[in-house]
PDB file of C-alpha atoms in Angstrom:
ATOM      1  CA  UNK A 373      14.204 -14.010 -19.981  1.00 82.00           C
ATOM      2  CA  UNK A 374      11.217 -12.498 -17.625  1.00 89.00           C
ATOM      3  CA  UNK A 375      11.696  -9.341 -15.954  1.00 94.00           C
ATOM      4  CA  UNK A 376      11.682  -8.276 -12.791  1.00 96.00           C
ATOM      5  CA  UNK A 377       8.691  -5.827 -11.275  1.00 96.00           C
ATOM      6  CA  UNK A 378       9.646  -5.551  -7.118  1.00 97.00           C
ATOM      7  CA  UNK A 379       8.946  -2.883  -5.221  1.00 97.00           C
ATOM      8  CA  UNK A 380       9.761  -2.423  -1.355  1.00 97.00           C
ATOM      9  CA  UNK A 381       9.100   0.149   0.582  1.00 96.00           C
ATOM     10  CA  UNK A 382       9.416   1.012   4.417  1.00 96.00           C
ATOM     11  CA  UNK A 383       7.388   4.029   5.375  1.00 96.00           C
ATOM     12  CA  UNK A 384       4.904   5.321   7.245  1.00 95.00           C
ATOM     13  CA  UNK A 385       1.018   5.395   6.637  1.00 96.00           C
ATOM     14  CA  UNK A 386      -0.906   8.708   5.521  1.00 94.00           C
ATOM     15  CA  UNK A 387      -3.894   8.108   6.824  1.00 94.00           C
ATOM     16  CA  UNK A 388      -6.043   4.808   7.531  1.00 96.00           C
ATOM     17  CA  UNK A 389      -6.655   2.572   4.812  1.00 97.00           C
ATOM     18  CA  UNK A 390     -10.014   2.555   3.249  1.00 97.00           C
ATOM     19  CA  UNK A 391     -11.450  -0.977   2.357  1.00 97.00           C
ATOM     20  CA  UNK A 392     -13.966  -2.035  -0.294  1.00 96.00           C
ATOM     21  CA  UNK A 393     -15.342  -5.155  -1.471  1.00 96.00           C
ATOM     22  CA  UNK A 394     -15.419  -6.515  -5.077  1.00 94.00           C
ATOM     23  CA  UNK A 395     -19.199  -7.892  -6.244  1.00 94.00           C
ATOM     24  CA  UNK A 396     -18.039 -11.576  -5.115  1.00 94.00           C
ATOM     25  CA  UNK A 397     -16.668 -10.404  -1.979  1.00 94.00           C
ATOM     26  CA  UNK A 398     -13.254  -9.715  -2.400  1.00 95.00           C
ATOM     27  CA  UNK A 399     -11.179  -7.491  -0.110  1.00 96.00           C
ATOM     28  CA  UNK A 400      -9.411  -4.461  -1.379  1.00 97.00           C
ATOM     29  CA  UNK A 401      -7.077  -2.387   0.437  1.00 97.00           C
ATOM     30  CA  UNK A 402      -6.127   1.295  -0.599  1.00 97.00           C
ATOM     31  CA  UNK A 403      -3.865   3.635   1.625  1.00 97.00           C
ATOM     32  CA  UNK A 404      -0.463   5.578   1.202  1.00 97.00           C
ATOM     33  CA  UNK A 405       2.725   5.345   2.517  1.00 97.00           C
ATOM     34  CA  UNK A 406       5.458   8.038   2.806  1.00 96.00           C
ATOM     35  CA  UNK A 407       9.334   7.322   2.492  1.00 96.00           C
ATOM     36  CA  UNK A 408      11.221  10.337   3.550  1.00 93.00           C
ATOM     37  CA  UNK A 409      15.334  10.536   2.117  1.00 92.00           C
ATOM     38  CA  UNK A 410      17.656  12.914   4.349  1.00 92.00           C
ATOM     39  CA  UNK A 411      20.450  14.512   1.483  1.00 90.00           C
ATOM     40  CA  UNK A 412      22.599  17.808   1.869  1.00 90.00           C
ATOM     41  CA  UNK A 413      22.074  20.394  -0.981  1.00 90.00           C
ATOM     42  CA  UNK A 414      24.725  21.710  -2.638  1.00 90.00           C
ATOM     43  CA  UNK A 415      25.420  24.433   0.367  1.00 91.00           C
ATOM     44  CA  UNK A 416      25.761  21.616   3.184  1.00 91.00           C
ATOM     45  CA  UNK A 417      22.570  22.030   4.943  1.00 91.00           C
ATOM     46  CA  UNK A 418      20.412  19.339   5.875  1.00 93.00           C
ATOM     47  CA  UNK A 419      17.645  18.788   3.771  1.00 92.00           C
ATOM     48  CA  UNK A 420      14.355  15.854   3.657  1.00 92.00           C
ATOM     49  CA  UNK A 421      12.218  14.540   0.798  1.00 93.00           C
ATOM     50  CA  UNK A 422       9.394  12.823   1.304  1.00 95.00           C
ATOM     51  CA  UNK A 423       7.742  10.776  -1.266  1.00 95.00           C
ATOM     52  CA  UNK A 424       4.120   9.433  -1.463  1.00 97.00           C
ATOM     53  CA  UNK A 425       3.481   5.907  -2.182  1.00 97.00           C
ATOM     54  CA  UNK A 426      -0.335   4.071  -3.057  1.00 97.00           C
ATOM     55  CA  UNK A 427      -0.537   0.840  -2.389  1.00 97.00           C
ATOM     56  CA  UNK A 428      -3.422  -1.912  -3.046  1.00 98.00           C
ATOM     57  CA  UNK A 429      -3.693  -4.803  -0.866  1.00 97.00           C
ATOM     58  CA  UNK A 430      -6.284  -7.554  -2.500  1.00 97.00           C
ATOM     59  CA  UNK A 431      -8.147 -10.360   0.078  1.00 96.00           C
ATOM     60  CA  UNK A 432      -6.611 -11.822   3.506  1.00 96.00           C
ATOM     61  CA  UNK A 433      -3.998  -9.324   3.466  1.00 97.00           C
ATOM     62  CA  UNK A 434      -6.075  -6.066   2.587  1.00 96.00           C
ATOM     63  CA  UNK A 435      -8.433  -7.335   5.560  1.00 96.00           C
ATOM     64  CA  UNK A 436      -5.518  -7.611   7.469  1.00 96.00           C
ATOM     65  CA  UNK A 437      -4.482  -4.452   6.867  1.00 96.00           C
ATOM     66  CA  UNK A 438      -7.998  -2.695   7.599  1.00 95.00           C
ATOM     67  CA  UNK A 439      -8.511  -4.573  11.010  1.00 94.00           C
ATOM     68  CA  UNK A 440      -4.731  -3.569  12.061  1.00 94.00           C
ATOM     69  CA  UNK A 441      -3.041  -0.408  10.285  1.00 95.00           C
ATOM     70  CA  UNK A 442      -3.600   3.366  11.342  1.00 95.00           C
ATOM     71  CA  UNK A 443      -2.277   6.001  10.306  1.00 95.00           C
ATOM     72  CA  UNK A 444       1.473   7.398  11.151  1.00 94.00           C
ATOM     73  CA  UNK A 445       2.042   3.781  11.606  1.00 95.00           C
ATOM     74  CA  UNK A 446       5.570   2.069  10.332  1.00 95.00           C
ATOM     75  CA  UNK A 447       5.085  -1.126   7.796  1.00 96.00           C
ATOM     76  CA  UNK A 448       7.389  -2.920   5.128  1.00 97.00           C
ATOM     77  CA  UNK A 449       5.971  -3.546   1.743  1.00 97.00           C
ATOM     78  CA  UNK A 450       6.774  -5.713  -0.788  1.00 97.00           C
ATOM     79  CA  UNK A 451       4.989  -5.771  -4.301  1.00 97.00           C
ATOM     80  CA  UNK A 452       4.808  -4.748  -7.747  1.00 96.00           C
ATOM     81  CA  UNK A 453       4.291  -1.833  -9.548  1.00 97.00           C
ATOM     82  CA  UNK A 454       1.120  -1.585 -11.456  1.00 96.00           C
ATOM     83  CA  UNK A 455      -0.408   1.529 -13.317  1.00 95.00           C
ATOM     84  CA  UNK A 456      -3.914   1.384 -14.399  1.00 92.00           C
ATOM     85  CA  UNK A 457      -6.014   3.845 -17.059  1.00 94.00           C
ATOM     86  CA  UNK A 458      -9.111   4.863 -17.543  1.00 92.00           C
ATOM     87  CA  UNK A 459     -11.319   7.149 -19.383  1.00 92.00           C
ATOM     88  CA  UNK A 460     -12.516   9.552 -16.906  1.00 92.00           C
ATOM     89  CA  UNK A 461     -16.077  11.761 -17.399  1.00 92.00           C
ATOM     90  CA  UNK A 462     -15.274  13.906 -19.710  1.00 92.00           C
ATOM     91  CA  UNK A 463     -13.056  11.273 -22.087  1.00 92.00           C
ATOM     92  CA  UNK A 464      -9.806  12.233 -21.047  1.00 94.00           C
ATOM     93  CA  UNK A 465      -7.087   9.636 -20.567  1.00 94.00           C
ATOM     94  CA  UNK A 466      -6.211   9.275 -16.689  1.00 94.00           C
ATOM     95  CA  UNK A 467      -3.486   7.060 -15.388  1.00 94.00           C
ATOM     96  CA  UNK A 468      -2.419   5.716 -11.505  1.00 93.00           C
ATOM     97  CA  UNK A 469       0.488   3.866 -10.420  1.00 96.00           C
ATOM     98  CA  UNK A 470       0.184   1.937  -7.629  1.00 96.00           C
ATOM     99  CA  UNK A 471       2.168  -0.728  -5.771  1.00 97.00           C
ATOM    100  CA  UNK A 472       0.201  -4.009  -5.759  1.00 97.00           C
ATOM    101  CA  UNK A 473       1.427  -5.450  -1.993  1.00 97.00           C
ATOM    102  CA  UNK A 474       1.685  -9.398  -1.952  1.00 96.00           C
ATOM    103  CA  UNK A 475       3.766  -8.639   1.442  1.00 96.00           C
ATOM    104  CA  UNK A 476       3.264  -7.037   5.136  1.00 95.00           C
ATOM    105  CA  UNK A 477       4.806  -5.701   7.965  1.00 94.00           C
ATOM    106  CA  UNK A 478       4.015  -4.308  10.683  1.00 94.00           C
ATOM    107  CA  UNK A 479       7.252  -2.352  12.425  1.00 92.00           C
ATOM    108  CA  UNK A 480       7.776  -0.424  15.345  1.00 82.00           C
ATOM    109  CA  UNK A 481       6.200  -1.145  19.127  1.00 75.00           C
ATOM    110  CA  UNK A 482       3.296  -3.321  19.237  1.00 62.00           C
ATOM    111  CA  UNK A 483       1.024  -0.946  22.022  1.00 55.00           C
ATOM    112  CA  UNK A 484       1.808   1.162  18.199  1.00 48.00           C
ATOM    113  CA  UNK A 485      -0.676  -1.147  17.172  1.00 48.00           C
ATOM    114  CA  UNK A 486      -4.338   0.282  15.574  1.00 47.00           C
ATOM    115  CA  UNK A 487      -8.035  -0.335  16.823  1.00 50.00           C
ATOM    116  CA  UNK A 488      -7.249  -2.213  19.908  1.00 46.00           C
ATOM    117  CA  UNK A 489      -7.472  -6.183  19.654  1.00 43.00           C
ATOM    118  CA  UNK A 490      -4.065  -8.289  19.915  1.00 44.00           C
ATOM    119  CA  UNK A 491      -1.701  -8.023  16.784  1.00 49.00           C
ATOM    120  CA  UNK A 492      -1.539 -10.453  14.546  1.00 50.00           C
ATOM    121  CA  UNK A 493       1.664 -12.458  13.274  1.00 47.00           C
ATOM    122  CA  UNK A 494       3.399  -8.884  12.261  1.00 47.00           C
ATOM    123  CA  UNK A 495       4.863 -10.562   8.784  1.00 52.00           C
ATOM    124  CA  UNK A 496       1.825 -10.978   6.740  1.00 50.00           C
ATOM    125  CA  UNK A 497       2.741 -12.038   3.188  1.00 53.00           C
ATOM    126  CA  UNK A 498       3.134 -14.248   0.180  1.00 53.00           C
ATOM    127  CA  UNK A 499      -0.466 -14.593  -0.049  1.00 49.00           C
ATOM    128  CA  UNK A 500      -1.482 -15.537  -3.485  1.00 50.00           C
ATOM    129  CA  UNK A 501      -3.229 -11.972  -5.037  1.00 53.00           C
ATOM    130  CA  UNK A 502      -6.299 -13.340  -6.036  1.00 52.00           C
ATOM    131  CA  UNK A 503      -7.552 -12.907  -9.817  1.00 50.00           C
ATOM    132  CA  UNK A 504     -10.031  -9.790  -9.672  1.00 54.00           C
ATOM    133  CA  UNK A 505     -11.523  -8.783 -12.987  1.00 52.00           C
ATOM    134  CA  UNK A 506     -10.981  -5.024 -13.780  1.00 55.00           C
ATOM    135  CA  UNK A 507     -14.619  -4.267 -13.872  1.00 55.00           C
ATOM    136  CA  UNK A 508     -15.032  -5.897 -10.311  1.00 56.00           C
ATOM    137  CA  UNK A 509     -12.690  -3.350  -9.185  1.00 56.00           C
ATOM    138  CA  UNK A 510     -15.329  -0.422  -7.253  1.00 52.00           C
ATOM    139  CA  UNK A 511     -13.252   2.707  -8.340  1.00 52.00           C
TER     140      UNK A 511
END
């Protein structure tokens, strides 16, 4: 039996996501979400964690998500969890896990809504994650 790799998350952006482009023009999508928890300690008092979230959005949807998401803004992902390695400069072993969204959306009020421009359909999802060679990948 196959297992399962889901992620979802509902959070809010850290800052604007930053797009690139693969050699044969494929979008990709990089920004972070928080997720905060609210939890008493063991005295009773009140107490938040926040945790930090990157997420990778390839083609239609990482366009998407350029053209509409801004930072402090509310979104639902869906997607899997993914860590890459590489070697970095000086040979050491460097890893990054990352959510891979195949799913958007947009929450909260729509005048919430990024660079001006109408918003789109505000679920944005089940697009097929194209096949991207790791060397395509520019970082």
């Amino acid at each position: 039996m196959a297992g399962v790799n889901k992620a979802i998350l509902v959070g809010r952006l850290g800052k604007n996501p930053e797009i690139k482009y693969t050699a044969n023009g494929t979008a990709i999508a990089n920004f972070t979400i928080a997720t905060s928890e609210n939890f008493k300690d063991k005295e009773g008092q009140k107490q938040e964690r926040t945790e930090w979230h990157r997420i990778v959005a390839f083609g239609k949807l990482a366009e998407i998500c350029g053209e509409y998401l801004v930072k402090g803004k509310q979104i639902y992902i869906e997607g899997r969890i993914q860590t890459r390695s590489w070697d970095d400069k000086n040979g050491n072993k460097k890893y990054m896990t990352e959510i891979v969204a195949n799913t958007m959306q947009m929450l909260g009020k729509s005048d919430d809504t990024a660079k001006g421009g109408t918003e789109p359909p505000s679920d944005v999802g089940n697009a097929p994650e194209p096949s991207v060679i790791e060397e395509d990948v520019p970082f």
